[in-house]
CSV table of C-alpha atoms in Angstrom, one decimal:
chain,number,residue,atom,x,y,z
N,276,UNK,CA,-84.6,78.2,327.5
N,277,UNK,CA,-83.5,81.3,329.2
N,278,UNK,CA,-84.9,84.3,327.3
N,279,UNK,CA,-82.9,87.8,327.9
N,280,UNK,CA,-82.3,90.8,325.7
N,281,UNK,CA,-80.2,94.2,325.1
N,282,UNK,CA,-80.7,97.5,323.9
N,283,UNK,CA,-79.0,99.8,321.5
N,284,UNK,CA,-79.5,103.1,319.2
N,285,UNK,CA,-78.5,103.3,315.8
N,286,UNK,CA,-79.1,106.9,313.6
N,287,UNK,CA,-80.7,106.9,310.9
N,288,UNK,CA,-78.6,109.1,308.3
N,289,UNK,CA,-81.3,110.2,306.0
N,290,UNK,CA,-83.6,111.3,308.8
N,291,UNK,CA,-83.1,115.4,310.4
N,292,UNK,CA,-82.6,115.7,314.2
N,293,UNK,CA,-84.1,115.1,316.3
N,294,UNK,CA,-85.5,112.5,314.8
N,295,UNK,CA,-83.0,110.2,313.3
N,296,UNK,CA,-82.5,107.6,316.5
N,297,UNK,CA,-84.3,104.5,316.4
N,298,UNK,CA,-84.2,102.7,320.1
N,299,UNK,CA,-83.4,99.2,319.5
N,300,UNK,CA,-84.5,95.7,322.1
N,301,UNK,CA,-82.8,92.7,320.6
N,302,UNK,CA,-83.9,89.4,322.5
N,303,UNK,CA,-81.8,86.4,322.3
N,304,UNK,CA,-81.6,82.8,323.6
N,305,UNK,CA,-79.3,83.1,326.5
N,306,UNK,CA,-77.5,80.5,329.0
N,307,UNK,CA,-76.4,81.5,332.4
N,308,UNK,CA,-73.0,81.4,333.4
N,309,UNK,CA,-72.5,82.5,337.0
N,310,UNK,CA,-69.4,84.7,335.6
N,311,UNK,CA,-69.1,88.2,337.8
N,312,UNK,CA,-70.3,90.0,334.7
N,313,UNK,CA,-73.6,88.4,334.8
N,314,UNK,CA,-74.6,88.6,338.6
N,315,UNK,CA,-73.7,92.5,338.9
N,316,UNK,CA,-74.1,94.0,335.4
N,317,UNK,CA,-77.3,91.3,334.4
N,318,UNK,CA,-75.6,90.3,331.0
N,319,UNK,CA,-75.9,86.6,330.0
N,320,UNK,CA,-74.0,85.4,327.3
N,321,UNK,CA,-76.1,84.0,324.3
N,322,UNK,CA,-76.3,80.0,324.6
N,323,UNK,CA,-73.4,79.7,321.7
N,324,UNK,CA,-75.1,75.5,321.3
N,325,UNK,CA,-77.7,77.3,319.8
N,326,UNK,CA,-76.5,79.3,316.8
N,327,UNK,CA,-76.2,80.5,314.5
N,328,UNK,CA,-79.9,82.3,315.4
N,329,UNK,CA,-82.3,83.4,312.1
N,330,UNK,CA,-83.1,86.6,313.2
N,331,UNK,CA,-86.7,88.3,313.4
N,332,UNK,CA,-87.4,91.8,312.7
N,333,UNK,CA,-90.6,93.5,313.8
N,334,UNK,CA,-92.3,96.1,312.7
N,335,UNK,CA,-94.7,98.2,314.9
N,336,UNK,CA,-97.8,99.5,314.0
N,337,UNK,CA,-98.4,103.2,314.5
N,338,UNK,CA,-98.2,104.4,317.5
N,339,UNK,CA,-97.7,100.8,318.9
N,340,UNK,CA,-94.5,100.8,321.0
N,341,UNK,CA,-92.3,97.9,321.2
N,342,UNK,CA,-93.3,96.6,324.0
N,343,UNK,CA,-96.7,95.2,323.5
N,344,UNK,CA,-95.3,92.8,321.3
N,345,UNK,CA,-92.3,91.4,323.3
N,346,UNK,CA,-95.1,88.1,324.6
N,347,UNK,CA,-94.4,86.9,320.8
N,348,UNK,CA,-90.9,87.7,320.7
N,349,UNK,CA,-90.0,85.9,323.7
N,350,UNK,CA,-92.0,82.7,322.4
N,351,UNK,CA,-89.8,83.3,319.2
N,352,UNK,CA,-86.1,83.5,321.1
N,353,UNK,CA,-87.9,80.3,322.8
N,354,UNK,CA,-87.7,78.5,319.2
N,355,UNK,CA,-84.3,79.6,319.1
N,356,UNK,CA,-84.6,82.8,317.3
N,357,UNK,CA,-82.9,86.1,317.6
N,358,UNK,CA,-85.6,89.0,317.5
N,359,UNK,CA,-85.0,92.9,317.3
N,360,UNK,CA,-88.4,95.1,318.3
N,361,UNK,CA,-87.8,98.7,317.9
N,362,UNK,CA,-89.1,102.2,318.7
N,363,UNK,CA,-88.4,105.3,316.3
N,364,UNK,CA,-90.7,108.4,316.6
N,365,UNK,CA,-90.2,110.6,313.8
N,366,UNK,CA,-92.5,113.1,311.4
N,367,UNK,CA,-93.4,110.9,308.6
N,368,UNK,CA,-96.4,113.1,307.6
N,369,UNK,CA,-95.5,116.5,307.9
N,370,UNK,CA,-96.9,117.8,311.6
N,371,UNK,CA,-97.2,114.3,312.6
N,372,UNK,CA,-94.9,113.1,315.2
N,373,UNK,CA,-95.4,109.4,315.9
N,374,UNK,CA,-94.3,106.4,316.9
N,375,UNK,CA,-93.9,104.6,313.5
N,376,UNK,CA,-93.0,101.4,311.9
N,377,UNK,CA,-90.5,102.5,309.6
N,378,UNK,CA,-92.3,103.3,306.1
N,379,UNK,CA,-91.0,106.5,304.0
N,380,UNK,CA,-94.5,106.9,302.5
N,381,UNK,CA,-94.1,109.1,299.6
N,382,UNK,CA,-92.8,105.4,298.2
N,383,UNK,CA,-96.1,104.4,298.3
N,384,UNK,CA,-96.6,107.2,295.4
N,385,UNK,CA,-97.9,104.6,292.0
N,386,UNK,CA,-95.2,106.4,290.3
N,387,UNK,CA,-92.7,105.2,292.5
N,388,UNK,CA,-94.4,102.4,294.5
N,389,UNK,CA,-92.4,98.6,293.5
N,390,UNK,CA,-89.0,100.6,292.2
N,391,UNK,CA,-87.2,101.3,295.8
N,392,UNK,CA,-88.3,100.0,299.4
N,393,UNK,CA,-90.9,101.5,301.6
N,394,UNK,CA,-89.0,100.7,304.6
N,395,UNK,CA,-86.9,103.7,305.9
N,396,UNK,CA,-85.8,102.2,309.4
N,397,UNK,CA,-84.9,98.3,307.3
N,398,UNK,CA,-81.1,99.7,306.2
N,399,UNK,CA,-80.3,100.9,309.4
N,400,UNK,CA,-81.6,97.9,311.3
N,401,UNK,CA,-79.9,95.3,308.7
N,402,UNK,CA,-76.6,97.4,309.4
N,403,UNK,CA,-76.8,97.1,313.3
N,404,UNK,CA,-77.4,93.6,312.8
N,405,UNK,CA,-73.5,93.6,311.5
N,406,UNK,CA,-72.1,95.5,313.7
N,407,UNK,CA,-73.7,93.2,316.2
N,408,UNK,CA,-72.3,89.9,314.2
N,409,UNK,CA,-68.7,91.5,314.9
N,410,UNK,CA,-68.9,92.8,318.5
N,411,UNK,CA,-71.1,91.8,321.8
N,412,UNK,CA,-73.2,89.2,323.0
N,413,UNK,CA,-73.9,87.8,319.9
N,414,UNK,CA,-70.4,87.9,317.9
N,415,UNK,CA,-70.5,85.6,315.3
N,416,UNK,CA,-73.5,84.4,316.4
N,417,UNK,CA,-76.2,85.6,313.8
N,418,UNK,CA,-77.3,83.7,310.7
N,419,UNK,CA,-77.7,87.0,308.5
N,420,UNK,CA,-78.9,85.2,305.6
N,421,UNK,CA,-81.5,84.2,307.6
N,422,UNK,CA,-83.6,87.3,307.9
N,423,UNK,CA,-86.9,87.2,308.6
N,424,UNK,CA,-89.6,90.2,308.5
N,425,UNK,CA,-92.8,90.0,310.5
N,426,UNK,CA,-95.0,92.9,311.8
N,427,UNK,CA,-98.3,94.5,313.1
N,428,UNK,CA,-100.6,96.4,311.1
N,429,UNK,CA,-98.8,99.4,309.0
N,430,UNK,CA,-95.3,97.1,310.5
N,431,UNK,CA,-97.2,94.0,308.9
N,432,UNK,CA,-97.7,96.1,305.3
N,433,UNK,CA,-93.8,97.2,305.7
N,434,UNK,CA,-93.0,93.5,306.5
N,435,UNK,CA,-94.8,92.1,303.5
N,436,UNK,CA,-93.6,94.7,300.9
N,437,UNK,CA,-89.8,94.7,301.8
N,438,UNK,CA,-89.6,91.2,301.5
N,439,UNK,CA,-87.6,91.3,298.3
N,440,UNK,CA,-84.2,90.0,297.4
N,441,UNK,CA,-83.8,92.7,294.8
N,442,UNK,CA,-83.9,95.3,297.5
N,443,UNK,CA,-82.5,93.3,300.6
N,444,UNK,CA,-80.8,90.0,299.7
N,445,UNK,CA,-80.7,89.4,303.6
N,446,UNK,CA,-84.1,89.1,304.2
N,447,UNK,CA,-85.9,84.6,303.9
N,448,UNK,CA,-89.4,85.2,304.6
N,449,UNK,CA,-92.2,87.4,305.7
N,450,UNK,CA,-95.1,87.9,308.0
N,451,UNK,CA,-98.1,89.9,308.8
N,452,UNK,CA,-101.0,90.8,311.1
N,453,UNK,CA,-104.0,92.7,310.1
N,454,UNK,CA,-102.1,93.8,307.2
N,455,UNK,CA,-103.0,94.2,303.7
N,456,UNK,CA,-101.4,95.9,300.8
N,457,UNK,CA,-104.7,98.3,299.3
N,458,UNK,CA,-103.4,101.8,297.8
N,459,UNK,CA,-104.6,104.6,299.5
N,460,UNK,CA,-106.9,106.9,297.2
N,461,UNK,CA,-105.1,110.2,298.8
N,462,UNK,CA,-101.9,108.4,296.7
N,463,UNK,CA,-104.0,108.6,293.9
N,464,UNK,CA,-105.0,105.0,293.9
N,465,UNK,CA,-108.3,104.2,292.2
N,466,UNK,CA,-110.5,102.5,294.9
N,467,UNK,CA,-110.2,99.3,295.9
N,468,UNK,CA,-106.8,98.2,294.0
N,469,UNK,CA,-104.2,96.3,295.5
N,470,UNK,CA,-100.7,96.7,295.2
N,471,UNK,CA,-98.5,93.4,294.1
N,472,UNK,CA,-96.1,92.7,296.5
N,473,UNK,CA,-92.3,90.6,296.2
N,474,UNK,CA,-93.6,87.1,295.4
N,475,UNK,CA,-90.3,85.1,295.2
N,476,UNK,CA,-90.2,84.1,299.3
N,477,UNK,CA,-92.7,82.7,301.8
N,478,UNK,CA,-95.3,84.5,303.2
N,479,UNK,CA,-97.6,84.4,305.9
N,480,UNK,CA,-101.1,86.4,306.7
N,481,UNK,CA,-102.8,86.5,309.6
N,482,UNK,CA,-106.4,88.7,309.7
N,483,UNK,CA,-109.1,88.7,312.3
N,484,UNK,CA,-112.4,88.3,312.0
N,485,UNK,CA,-113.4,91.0,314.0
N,486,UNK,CA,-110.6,93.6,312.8
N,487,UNK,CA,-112.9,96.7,313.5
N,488,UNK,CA,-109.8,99.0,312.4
N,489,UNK,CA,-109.5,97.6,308.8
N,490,UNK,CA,-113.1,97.7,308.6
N,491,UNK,CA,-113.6,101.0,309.8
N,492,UNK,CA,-110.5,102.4,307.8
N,493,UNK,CA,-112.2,101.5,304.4
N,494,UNK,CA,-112.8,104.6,303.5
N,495,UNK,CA,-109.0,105.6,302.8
N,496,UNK,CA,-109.3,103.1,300.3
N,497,UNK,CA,-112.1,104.2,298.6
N,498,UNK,CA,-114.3,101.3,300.0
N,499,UNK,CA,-117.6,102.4,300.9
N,500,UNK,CA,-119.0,99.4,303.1
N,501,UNK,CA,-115.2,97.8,305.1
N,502,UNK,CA,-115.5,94.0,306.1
N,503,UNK,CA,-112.8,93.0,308.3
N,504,UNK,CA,-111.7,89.9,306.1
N,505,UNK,CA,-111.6,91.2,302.9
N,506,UNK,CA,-108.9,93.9,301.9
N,507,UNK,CA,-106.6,90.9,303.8
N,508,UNK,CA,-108.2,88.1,301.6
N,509,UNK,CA,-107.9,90.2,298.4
N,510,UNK,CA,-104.5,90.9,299.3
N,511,UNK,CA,-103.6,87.3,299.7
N,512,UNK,CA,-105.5,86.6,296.1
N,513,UNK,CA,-104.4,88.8,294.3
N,514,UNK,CA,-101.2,90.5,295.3
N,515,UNK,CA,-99.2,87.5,294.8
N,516,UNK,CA,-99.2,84.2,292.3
N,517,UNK,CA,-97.9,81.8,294.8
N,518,UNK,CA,-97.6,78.5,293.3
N,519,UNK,CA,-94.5,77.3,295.8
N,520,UNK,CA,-97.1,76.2,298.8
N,521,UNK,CA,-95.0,79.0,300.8
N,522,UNK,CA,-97.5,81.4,301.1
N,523,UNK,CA,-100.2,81.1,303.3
N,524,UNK,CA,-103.6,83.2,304.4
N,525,UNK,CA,-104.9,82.6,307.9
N,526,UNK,CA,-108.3,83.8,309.3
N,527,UNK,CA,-108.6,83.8,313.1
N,528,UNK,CA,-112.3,84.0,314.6
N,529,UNK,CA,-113.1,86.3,316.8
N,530,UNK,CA,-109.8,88.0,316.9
N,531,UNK,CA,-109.8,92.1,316.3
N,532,UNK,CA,-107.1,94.5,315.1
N,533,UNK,CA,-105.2,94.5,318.6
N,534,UNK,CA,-105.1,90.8,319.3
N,535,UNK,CA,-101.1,90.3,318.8
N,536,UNK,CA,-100.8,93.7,321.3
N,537,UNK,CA,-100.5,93.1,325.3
N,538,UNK,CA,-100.2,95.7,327.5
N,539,UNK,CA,-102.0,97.9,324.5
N,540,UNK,CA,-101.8,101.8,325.3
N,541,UNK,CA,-105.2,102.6,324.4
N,542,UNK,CA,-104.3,107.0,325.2
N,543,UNK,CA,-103.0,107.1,321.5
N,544,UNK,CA,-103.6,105.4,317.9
N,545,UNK,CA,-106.5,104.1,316.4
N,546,UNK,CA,-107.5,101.8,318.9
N,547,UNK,CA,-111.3,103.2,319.3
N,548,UNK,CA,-111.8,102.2,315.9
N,549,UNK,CA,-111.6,98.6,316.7
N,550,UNK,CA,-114.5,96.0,317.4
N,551,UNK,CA,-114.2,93.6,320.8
N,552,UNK,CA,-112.7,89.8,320.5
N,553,UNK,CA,-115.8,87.1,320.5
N,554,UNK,CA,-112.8,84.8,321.8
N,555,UNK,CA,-110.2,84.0,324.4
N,556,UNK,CA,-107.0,86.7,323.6
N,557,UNK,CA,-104.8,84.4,325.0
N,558,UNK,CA,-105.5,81.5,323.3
N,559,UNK,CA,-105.5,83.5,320.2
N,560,UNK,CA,-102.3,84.5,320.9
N,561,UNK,CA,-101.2,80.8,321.4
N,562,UNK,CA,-102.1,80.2,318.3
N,563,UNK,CA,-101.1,83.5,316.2
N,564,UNK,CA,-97.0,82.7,318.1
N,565,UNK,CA,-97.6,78.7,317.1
N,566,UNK,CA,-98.5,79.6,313.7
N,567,UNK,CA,-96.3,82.2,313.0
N,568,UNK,CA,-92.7,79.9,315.1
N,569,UNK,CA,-93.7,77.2,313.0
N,570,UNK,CA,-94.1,78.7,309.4
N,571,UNK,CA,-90.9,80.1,310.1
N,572,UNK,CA,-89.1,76.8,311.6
N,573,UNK,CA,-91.0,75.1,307.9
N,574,UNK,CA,-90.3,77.2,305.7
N,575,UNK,CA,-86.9,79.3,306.9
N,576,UNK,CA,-85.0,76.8,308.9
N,577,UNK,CA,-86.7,74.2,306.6
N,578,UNK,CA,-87.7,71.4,309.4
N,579,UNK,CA,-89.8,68.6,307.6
N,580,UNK,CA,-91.1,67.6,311.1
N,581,UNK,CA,-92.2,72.0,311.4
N,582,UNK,CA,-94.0,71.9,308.2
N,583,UNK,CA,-95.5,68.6,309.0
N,584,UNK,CA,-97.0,70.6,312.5
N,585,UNK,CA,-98.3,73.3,310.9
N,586,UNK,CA,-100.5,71.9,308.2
N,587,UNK,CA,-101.7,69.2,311.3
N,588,UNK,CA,-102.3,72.7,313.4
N,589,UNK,CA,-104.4,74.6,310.6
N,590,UNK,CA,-106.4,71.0,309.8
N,591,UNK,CA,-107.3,70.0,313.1
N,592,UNK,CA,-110.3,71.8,313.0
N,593,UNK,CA,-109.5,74.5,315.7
N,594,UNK,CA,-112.5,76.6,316.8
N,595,UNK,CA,-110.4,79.5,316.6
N,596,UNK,CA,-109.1,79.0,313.0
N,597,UNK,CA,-111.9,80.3,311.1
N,598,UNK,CA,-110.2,79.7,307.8
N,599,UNK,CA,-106.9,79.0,305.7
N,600,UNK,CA,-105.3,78.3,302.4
N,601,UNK,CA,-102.1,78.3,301.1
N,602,UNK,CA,-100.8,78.8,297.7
């Protein structure tokens, strides 16, 4: 499989200059051609035998640009996905300019939390997925019903929550890293409560054992002693009934906040916060792209022979699979 990708800019029309362009890296399965347009302007057509592609959308973590995370989307595009990374800075707390995932967080307010999306970059990106179904590389090319969510962190949370066909009818499943769904007390949030998230489409969580940033960010939640399991595991409990065996909670040992990230820029972010892996990083991020290719090959593009791997992956009593459950 020949993995190659594009970039475009979309605006985002409720955002205020100059802060309302979101930089856009769409990798796709590919097949070389030879043609004069490939060898001296580099563009491949999309291997057409291929399609229609699901299509992943990931969401950064803050301050996390796009591409520390382009090792997973290339083993995605390998499974014969299409998957769009992004980079928008913008204010989103007032003084703040960062690189963010896409999250309008006044909607994380309880008064307002659940009734409209959190994800302020998700109605731009869904639009330049159309425009991209009707012109270029990948014309007619994109299942669009077919969408999934996946993301990193404060991405992963934006992911998770978003996932609702009330809001974006486009949108098949969901996925997260080091993400949990715990209300901030500065929202007004008593301590320690979880916020429900869209329950009607599968869902996978990933959470390290040694996630020193969850831990150590405990105290935003009113928590006074963090764990690095447990605001992910309560999340999993309690934000969702399950009850379709779509939804599933993965604990990886010895794997920290920064695990999915290569190439990490450690001159901005949180990254100080975070404890040191008691594992191989590569062979944690094997796994995390094997898990996460086959949940969506099970439970999106509905392979029996998928779903079949992944519960022989999580029960073959991998060293690095601390623990699972699905519900």
């Amino acid at each position: 499989m020949t993995v190659r990708a594009f970039f475009q800019a979309a605006k985002v029309e409720s955002a205020e200059s100059p802060y309302d362009t979101i930089y856009l890296k769409i990798l796709y399965p590919a097949q070389m051609s030879g043609s004069h347009t490939e060898k001296n302007m580099g563009i491949v057509p999309a291997d057409r035998q291929k399609a229609p592609f699901p299509v992943v959308i990931f969401f950064n973590g803050f301050n996390c640009e796009a591409h520390i995370y382009q090792w997973l989307a290339v083993k995605l595009v390998e499974r014969g996905l299409v998957v769009v990374t992004f980079n928008w800075v913008t204010e989103n707390l007032p003084g703040v300019v960062s690189l963010t995932p896409g999250v309008d967080v006044t909607t994380w307010k309880p008064e307002i939390y659940g009734t409209v999306p959190t994800a302020s970059a998700l109605p731009t990106l869904l639009a330049k997925l159309e425009q991209l179904q009707a012109e270029g590389i990948l014309t007619g090319m994109l299942d669009l019903e077919r969408v999934i969510l996946g993301g990193h962190s404060a991405g992963g949370r934006v992911a998770i929550e978003n996932a609702n066909p009330s809001f974006f009818p486009q949108v098949a499943a969901s996925f997260a890293y080091a993400a949990h769904s715990m209300g901030g007390t500065i929202m007004g949030y008593e301590p320690g409560k979880i916020l429900p998230l869209p329950d009607s489409l599968p869902m996978l969580l990933i959470g390290g054992t040694c996630d020193g940033v969850i831990t150590n960010s405990s105290d935003r939640y009113g928590i006074t002693s963090g764990d690095p399991t447990t605001a992910v595991m309560r999340t999993f409990q309690e934000a969702i009934a399950g009850g379709r065996n779509d939804s599933y909670l993965v604990f990886l040992e010895g794997a920290n906040h920064f695990t999915i990230a290569n190439l990490f820029d450690f001159t901005t972010g949180r990254a100080f916060l975070d404890f040191p892996t008691t594992q191989s990083p590569e062979a944690l991020q094997l796994l995390i792209a094997d898990i996460i290719g086959l949940f969506i090959d099970a439970h999106v593009c509905h392979q029996a022979k998928a779903f079949n791997e992944l519960n022989r992956l999580l029960n073959n009593s991998n060293t690095l699979i601390q623990s699972w459950q699905s519900k």
